[in-house]
mmCIF file of C-alpha atoms in Angstrom:
data_model
loop_
_atom_site.group_PDB
_atom_site.id
_atom_site.type_symbol
_atom_site.label_atom_id
_atom_site.label_comp_id
_atom_site.label_asym_id
_atom_site.label_seq_id
_atom_site.Cartn_x
_atom_site.Cartn_y
_atom_site.Cartn_z
ATOM 1 C CA MET S 300 94.625 109.821 49.202
ATOM 2 C CA PRO S 301 90.899 109.245 50.057
ATOM 3 C CA ARG S 302 88.709 112.225 50.818
ATOM 4 C CA THR S 303 87.145 112.606 54.110
ATOM 5 C CA ASP S 304 84.480 114.843 55.824
ATOM 6 C CA LEU S 305 87.560 116.811 57.169
ATOM 7 C CA ASP S 306 88.552 117.663 53.450
ATOM 8 C CA ARG S 307 85.269 119.664 53.121
ATOM 9 C CA ALA S 308 85.277 121.418 56.553
ATOM 10 C CA PRO S 309 86.406 125.061 56.949
ATOM 11 C CA TYR S 310 90.240 125.208 57.959
ATOM 12 C CA SER S 311 89.523 126.578 61.220
ATOM 13 C CA GLU S 312 87.534 123.305 62.059
ATOM 14 C CA VAL S 313 90.205 120.807 61.174
ATOM 15 C CA ARG S 314 92.948 120.507 63.752
ATOM 16 C CA PRO S 315 93.334 124.092 64.427
ATOM 17 C CA SER S 316 97.034 123.407 65.158
ATOM 18 C CA MET S 317 97.484 121.918 61.593
ATOM 19 C CA PRO S 318 97.466 124.306 58.832
ATOM 20 C CA ARG S 319 95.608 123.277 55.554
ATOM 21 C CA LEU S 320 97.304 123.262 52.246
ATOM 22 C CA LEU S 321 95.815 123.050 48.794
ATOM 23 C CA VAL S 322 98.254 122.141 45.972
ATOM 24 C CA VAL S 323 97.283 122.384 42.377
ATOM 25 C CA ASP S 324 99.812 120.859 39.998
ATOM 26 C CA ASP S 325 99.774 118.628 36.913
ATOM 27 C CA GLU S 326 102.943 116.768 38.205
ATOM 28 C CA LEU S 327 101.959 113.826 40.267
ATOM 29 C CA LEU S 328 105.353 113.437 41.680
ATOM 30 C CA LEU S 329 105.414 116.762 43.257
ATOM 31 C CA LEU S 330 102.158 116.289 44.730
ATOM 32 C CA GLU S 331 103.106 112.904 46.164
ATOM 33 C CA ALA S 332 106.568 114.468 47.455
ATOM 34 C CA LEU S 333 104.548 117.234 49.127
ATOM 35 C CA GLU S 334 102.198 114.754 50.816
ATOM 36 C CA VAL S 335 104.929 112.820 52.130
ATOM 37 C CA ALA S 336 106.997 115.605 53.187
ATOM 38 C CA LEU S 337 104.407 117.251 55.072
ATOM 39 C CA LEU S 338 102.497 114.300 56.676
ATOM 40 C CA GLY S 339 101.605 115.034 60.314
ATOM 41 C CA HIS S 340 102.491 118.759 60.121
ATOM 42 C CA VAL S 341 100.140 119.984 57.427
ATOM 43 C CA HIS S 342 96.766 118.913 56.235
ATOM 44 C CA VAL S 343 97.675 118.548 52.471
ATOM 45 C CA LEU S 344 95.039 118.256 49.845
ATOM 46 C CA THR S 345 96.294 117.765 46.318
ATOM 47 C CA THR S 346 94.728 117.662 42.838
ATOM 48 C CA VAL S 347 95.903 117.530 39.162
ATOM 49 C CA ASP S 348 92.688 119.144 38.305
ATOM 50 C CA PRO S 349 92.213 122.910 38.380
ATOM 51 C CA HIS S 350 88.341 122.574 38.100
ATOM 52 C CA GLU S 351 88.360 120.209 41.204
ATOM 53 C CA ALA S 352 90.287 122.956 43.243
ATOM 54 C CA LEU S 353 87.886 125.709 41.954
ATOM 55 C CA ALA S 354 84.872 123.482 43.023
ATOM 56 C CA ARG S 355 86.327 123.110 46.567
ATOM 57 C CA ILE S 356 86.549 126.841 47.044
ATOM 58 C CA GLU S 357 83.043 127.396 45.580
ATOM 59 C CA THR S 358 81.702 124.865 47.900
ATOM 60 C CA GLY S 359 83.282 127.036 50.939
ATOM 61 C CA GLU S 360 86.372 125.123 51.657
ATOM 62 C CA ARG S 361 89.252 127.249 52.982
ATOM 63 C CA TYR S 362 92.945 126.863 53.225
ATOM 64 C CA ASP S 363 95.864 128.573 55.103
ATOM 65 C CA ALA S 364 97.780 128.391 51.705
ATOM 66 C CA ILE S 365 97.130 127.396 48.185
ATOM 67 C CA LEU S 366 100.046 126.483 45.863
ATOM 68 C CA LEU S 367 99.393 126.701 42.274
ATOM 69 C CA ASP S 368 101.382 125.662 39.239
ATOM 70 C CA VAL S 369 101.437 128.360 36.681
ATOM 71 C CA ARG S 370 101.578 126.197 33.684
ATOM 72 C CA MET S 371 99.008 123.429 33.709
ATOM 73 C CA PRO S 372 97.294 122.012 30.383
ATOM 74 C CA GLU S 373 93.419 122.764 31.117
ATOM 75 C CA MET S 374 93.392 125.990 33.015
ATOM 76 C CA ASP S 375 96.727 127.802 33.982
ATOM 77 C CA GLY S 376 97.447 129.036 37.340
ATOM 78 C CA ILE S 377 96.767 132.553 36.536
ATOM 79 C CA GLU S 378 93.185 131.787 35.370
ATOM 80 C CA LEU S 379 92.440 129.681 38.193
ATOM 81 C CA TYR S 380 93.703 132.513 40.633
ATOM 82 C CA GLU S 381 91.320 134.939 38.871
ATOM 83 C CA ARG S 382 88.411 132.458 39.273
ATOM 84 C CA ILE S 383 89.274 131.983 42.923
ATOM 85 C CA ALA S 384 89.552 135.834 43.370
ATOM 86 C CA ALA S 385 86.082 136.183 42.131
ATOM 87 C CA ILE S 386 84.737 133.824 44.686
ATOM 88 C CA SER S 387 87.034 134.544 47.675
ATOM 89 C CA PRO S 388 89.454 137.428 47.475
ATOM 90 C CA ALA S 389 90.925 136.273 50.961
ATOM 91 C CA GLN S 390 91.645 132.884 49.434
ATOM 92 C CA ALA S 391 93.228 134.357 46.458
ATOM 93 C CA ARG S 392 95.623 136.374 48.747
ATOM 94 C CA ARG S 393 96.859 133.150 50.221
ATOM 95 C CA ILE S 394 97.850 131.757 46.813
ATOM 96 C CA VAL S 395 101.553 131.130 46.085
ATOM 97 C CA PHE S 396 102.414 130.451 42.378
ATOM 98 C CA MET S 397 105.122 127.844 41.506
ATOM 99 C CA THR S 398 107.046 127.847 38.255
ATOM 100 C CA ALA S 399 110.014 126.122 36.889
ATOM 101 C CA ALA S 400 111.302 129.008 34.885
ATOM 102 C CA PHE S 401 109.951 132.551 34.708
ATOM 103 C CA SER S 402 109.444 133.490 30.936
ATOM 104 C CA SER S 403 107.510 136.144 28.986
ATOM 105 C CA ALA S 404 104.522 133.920 29.099
ATOM 106 C CA ASP S 405 104.433 134.381 32.967
ATOM 107 C CA HIS S 406 104.349 138.174 32.603
ATOM 108 C CA ARG S 407 100.900 138.300 34.223
ATOM 109 C CA LEU S 408 102.572 137.310 37.481
ATOM 110 C CA LEU S 409 104.145 140.673 37.736
ATOM 111 C CA THR S 410 100.690 142.276 37.798
ATOM 112 C CA LEU S 411 99.991 140.231 41.180
ATOM 113 C CA GLN S 412 101.104 140.659 44.516
ATOM 114 C CA ASN S 413 101.382 137.028 45.358
ATOM 115 C CA ALA S 414 104.749 135.317 45.971
ATOM 116 C CA THR S 415 106.228 132.830 43.571
ATOM 117 C CA LEU S 416 108.233 129.773 44.346
ATOM 118 C CA ARG S 417 110.760 128.330 41.896
ATOM 119 C CA LYS S 418 110.617 124.709 41.133
ATOM 120 C CA PRO S 419 111.937 122.419 42.284
ATOM 121 C CA VAL S 420 110.225 123.610 45.437
ATOM 122 C CA ASP S 421 112.406 123.856 48.472
ATOM 123 C CA LEU S 422 110.288 121.819 50.977
ATOM 124 C CA SER S 423 112.033 123.803 53.828
ATOM 125 C CA ARG S 424 110.101 126.952 52.561
ATOM 126 C CA ILE S 425 106.686 125.386 52.803
ATOM 127 C CA ASP S 426 106.531 126.277 56.532
ATOM 128 C CA GLU S 427 106.913 130.109 55.553
ATOM 129 C CA LEU S 428 103.527 129.778 53.747
ATOM 130 C CA PHE S 429 101.653 129.732 57.154
ATOM 131 C CA SER S 430 103.540 132.449 59.026
ATOM 132 C CA ALA S 431 101.427 135.334 57.645
ATOM 133 C CA PRO S 432 97.699 135.443 57.128
ATOM 134 C CA ASP S 433 98.306 136.233 53.505
ATOM 135 C CA HIS S 434 101.269 136.467 51.117
ATOM 136 C CA ARG S 435 101.116 139.979 49.932
ATOM 137 C CA GLY S 436 104.056 142.106 50.800
ATOM 138 C CA ARG S 437 106.454 139.118 50.781
ATOM 139 C CA ASN S 438 109.388 138.675 48.537
ATOM 140 C CA ARG S 439 108.167 138.395 45.057
ATOM 141 C CA THR S 440 110.176 135.338 44.058
ATOM 142 C CA GLN S 441 111.645 132.853 46.373
ATOM 143 C CA SER S 442 114.368 130.711 44.847
ATOM 144 C CA SER S 443 115.129 127.241 46.087
#
């Protein structure tokens, strides 16, 4: 999707009735499916590059929710979470992790308060991401 000036505006300035969602995942098909499924309901920004996502937060972009894949090749979702938390703790609270299968490699998720969605992501659960100012205190894991 082409980038516009709206992509860089604070989420409160972009169609206040349309929530902003940032999705970071190395699976292009998932990103495309989310964009199509949420078209017209959610302003979806997607990237396969965690460094791009981090740069967006560093430049002041803000989102109503952020979906992060736990396992990505260059920078995993936990490291990206930690780097976002250092810049904007409020944005870090809006992160929801996505994982295909919880394993011992994901033990770091247990130390965080953020919710986790199982892959494949149940698209009907995406609306739940915008029902609270942050995702702490939610069910730890939501299965699809």
